Short mmCIF file of N, CA and C in Angstrom, two decimals:
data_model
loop_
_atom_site.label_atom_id
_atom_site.label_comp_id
_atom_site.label_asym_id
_atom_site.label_seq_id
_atom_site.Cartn_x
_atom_site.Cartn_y
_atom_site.Cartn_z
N UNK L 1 -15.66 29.58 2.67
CA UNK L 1 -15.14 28.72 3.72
C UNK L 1 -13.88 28.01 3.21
N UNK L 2 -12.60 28.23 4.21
CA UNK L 2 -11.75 27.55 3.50
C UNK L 2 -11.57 25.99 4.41
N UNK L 3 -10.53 25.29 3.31
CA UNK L 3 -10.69 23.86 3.50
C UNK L 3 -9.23 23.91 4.97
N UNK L 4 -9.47 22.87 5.99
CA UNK L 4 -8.73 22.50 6.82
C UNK L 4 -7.35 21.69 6.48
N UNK L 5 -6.89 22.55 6.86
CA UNK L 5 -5.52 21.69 6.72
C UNK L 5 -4.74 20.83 7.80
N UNK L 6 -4.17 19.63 7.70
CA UNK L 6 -3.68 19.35 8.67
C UNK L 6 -2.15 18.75 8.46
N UNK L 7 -1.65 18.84 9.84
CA UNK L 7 -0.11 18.48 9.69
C UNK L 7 0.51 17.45 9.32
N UNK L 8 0.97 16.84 8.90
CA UNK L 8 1.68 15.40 8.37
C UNK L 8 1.87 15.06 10.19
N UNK L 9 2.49 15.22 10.60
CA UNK L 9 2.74 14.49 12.26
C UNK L 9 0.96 14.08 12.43
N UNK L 10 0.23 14.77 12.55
CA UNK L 10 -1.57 14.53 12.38
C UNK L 10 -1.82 13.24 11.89
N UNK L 11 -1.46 13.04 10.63
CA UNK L 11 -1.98 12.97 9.43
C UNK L 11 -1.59 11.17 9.98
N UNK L 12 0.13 11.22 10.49
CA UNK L 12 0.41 9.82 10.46
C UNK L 12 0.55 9.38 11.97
N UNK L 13 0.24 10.11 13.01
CA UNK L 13 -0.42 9.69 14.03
C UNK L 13 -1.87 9.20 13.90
N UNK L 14 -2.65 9.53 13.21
CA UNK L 14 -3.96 8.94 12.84
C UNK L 14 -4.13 7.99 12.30
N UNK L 15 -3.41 7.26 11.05
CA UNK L 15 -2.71 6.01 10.58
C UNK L 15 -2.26 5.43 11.33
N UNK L 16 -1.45 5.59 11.71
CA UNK L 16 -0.90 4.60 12.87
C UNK L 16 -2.14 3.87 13.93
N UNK L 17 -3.00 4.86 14.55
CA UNK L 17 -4.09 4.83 15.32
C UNK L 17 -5.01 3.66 15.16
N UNK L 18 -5.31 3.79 13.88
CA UNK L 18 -6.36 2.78 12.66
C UNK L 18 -5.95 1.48 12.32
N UNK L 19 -4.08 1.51 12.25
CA UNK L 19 -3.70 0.30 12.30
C UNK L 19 -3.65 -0.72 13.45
N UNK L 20 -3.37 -0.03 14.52
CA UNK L 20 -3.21 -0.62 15.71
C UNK L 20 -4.65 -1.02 16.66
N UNK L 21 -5.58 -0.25 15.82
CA UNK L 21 -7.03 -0.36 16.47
C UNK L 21 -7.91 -1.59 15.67
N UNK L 22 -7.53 -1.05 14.42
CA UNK L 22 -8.26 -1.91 13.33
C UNK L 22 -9.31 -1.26 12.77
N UNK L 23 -9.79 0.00 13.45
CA UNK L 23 -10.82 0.87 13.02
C UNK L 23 -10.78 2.00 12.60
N UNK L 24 -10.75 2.08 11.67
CA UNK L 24 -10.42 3.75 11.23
C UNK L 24 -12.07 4.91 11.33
N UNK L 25 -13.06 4.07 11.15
CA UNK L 25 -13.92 4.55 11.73
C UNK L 25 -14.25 5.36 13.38
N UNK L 26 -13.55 4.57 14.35
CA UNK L 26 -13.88 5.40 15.11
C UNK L 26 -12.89 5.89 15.61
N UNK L 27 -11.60 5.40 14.90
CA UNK L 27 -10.31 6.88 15.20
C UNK L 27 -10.89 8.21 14.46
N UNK L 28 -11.52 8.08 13.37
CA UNK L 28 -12.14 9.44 12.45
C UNK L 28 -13.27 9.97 13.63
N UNK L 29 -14.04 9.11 14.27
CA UNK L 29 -14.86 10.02 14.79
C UNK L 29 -14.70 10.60 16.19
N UNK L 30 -13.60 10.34 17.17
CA UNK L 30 -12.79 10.69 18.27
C UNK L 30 -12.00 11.97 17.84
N UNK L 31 -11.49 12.06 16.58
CA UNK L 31 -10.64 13.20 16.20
C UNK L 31 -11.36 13.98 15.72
N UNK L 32 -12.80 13.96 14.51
CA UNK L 32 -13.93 14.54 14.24
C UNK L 32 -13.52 15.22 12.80
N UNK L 33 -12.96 13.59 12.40
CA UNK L 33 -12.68 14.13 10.84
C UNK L 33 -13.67 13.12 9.77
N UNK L 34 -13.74 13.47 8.62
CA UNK L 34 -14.50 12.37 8.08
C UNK L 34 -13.48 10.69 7.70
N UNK L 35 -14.28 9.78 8.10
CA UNK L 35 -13.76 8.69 7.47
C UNK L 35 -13.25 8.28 6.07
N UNK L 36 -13.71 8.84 5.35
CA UNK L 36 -13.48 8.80 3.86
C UNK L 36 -11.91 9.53 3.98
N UNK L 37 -11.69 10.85 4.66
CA UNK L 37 -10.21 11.54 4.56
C UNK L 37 -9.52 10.75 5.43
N UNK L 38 -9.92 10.08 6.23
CA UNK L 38 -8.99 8.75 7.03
C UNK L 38 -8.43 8.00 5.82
N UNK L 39 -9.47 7.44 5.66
CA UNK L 39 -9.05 6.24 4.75
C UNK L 39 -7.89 6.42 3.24
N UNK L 40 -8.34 7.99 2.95
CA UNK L 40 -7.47 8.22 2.22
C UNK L 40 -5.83 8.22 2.22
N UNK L 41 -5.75 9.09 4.01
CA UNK L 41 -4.69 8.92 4.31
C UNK L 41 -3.92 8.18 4.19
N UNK L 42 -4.79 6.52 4.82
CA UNK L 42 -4.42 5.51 5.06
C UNK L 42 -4.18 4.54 3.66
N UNK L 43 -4.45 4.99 2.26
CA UNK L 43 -4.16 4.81 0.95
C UNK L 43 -2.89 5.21 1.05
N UNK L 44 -2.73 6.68 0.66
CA UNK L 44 -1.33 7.54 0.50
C UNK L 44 -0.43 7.04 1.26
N UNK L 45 -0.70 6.52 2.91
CA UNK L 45 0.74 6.08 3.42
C UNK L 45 0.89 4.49 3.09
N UNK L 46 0.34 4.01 2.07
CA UNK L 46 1.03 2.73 1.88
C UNK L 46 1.35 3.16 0.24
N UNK L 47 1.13 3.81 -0.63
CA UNK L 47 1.64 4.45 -1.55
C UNK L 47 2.86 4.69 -0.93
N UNK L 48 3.32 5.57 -0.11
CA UNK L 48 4.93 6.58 0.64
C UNK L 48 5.36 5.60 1.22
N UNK L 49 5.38 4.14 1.57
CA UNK L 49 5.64 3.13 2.09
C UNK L 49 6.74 2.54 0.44
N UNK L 50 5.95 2.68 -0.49
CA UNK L 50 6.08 1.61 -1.63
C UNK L 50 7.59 2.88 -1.75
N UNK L 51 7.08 4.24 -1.85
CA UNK L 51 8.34 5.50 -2.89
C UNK L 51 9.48 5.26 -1.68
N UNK L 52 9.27 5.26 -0.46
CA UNK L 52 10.80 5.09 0.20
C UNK L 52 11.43 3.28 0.58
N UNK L 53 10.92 2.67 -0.35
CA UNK L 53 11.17 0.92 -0.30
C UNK L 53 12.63 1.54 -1.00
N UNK L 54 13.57 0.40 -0.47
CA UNK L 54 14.78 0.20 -1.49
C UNK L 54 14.66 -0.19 -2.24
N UNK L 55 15.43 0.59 -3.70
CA UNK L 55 15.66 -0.39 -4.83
C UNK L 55 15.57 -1.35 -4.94
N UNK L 56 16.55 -2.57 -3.95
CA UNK L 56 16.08 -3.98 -3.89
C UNK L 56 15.11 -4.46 -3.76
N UNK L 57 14.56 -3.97 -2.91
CA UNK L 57 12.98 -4.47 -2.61
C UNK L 57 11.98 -4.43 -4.12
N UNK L 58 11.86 -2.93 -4.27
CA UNK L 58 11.20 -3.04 -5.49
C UNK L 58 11.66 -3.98 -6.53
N UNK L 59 13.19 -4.14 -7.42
CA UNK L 59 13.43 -5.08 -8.17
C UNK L 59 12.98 -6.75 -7.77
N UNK L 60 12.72 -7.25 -6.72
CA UNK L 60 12.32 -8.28 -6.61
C UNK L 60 10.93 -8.37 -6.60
N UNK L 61 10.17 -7.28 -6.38
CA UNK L 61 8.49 -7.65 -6.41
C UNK L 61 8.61 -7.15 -8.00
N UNK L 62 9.20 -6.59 -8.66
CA UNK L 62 9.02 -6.28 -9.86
C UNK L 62 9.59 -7.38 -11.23
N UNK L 63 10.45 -8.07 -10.34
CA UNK L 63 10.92 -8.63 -11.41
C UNK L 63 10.22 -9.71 -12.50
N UNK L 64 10.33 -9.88 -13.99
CA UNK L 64 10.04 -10.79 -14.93
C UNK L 64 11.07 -11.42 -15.79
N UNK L 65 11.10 -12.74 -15.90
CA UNK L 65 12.13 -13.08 -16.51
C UNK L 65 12.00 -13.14 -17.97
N UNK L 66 13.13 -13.31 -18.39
CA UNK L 66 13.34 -12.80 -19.88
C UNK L 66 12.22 -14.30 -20.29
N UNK L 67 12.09 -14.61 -21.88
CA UNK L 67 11.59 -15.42 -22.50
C UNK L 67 12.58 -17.01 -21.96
N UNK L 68 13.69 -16.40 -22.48
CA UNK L 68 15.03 -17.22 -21.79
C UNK L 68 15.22 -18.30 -20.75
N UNK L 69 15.59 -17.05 -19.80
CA UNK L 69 15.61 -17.39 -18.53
C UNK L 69 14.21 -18.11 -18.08
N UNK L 70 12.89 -17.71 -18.73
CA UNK L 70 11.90 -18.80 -18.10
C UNK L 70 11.74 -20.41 -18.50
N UNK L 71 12.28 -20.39 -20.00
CA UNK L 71 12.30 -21.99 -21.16
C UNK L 71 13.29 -22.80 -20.21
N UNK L 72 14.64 -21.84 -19.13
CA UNK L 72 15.72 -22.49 -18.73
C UNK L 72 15.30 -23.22 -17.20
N UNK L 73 14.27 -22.59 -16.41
CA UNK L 73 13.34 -22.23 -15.22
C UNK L 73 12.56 -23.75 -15.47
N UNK L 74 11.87 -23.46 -16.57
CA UNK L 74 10.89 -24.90 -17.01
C UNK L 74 12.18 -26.45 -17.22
N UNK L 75 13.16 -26.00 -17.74
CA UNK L 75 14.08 -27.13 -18.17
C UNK L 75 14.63 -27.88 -16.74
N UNK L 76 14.76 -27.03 -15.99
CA UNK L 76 15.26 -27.69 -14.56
C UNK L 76 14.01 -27.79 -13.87
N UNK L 77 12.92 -27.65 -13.90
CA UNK L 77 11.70 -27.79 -13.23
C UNK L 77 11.94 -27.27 -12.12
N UNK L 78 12.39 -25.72 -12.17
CA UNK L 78 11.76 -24.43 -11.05
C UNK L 78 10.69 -24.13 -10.88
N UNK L 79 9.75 -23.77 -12.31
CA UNK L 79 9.01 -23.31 -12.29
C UNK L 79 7.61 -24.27 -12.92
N UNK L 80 6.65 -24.89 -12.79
CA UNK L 80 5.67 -25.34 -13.07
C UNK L 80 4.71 -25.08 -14.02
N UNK L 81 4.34 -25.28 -15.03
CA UNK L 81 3.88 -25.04 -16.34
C UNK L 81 2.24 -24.81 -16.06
N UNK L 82 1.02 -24.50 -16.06
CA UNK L 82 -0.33 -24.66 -16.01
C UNK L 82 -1.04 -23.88 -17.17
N UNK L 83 -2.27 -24.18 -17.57
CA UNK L 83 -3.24 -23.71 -18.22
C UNK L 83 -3.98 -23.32 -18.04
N UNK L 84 -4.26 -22.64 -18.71
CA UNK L 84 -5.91 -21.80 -17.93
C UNK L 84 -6.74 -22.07 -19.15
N UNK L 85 -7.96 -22.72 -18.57
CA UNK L 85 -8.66 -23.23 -19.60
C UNK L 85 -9.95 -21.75 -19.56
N UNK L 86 -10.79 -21.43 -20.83
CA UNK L 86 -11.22 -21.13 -21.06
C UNK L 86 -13.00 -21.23 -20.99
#
């Protein structure tokens, strides 16, 4: 038995479906696929969300400041110092 394949137009019309419903459960069972390959979908397209972000975007959720730039952050009181106690 071979495995089903389906089309990307499918794939993100069905995502879309789940978002706008809130249920991916019973968009999976109207179309008569399993929920688990919903949900996966619905993993992968926020993965393909993150690979076609702009550069910019990513450098700002990514960014860390040097050792530097944070001692300089604390000196003007940007940034707030805390502990985490143990």
């Amino acid at each position: 038995m071979q495995r089903k394949r389906y089309s990307l137009e499918f794939k993100q019309q069905l995502v879309q479906e789940a978002k706008e419903t809130g249920n991916a459960t019973q968009v999976a069972r109207r179309h008569g696929i399993d929920v688990k390959l919903l949900y996966r979908w619905i993993r992968d397209s926020k993965h393909a969300d993150w690979q076609n972000a702009s550069p910019e975007a990513k450098a700002v959720t990514s960014y860390t400041p040097s050792p530097g730039e944070f001692r300089q952050a604390l000196a003007q009181q940007q940034v707030k110092p805390f502990v985490v106690k143990v």
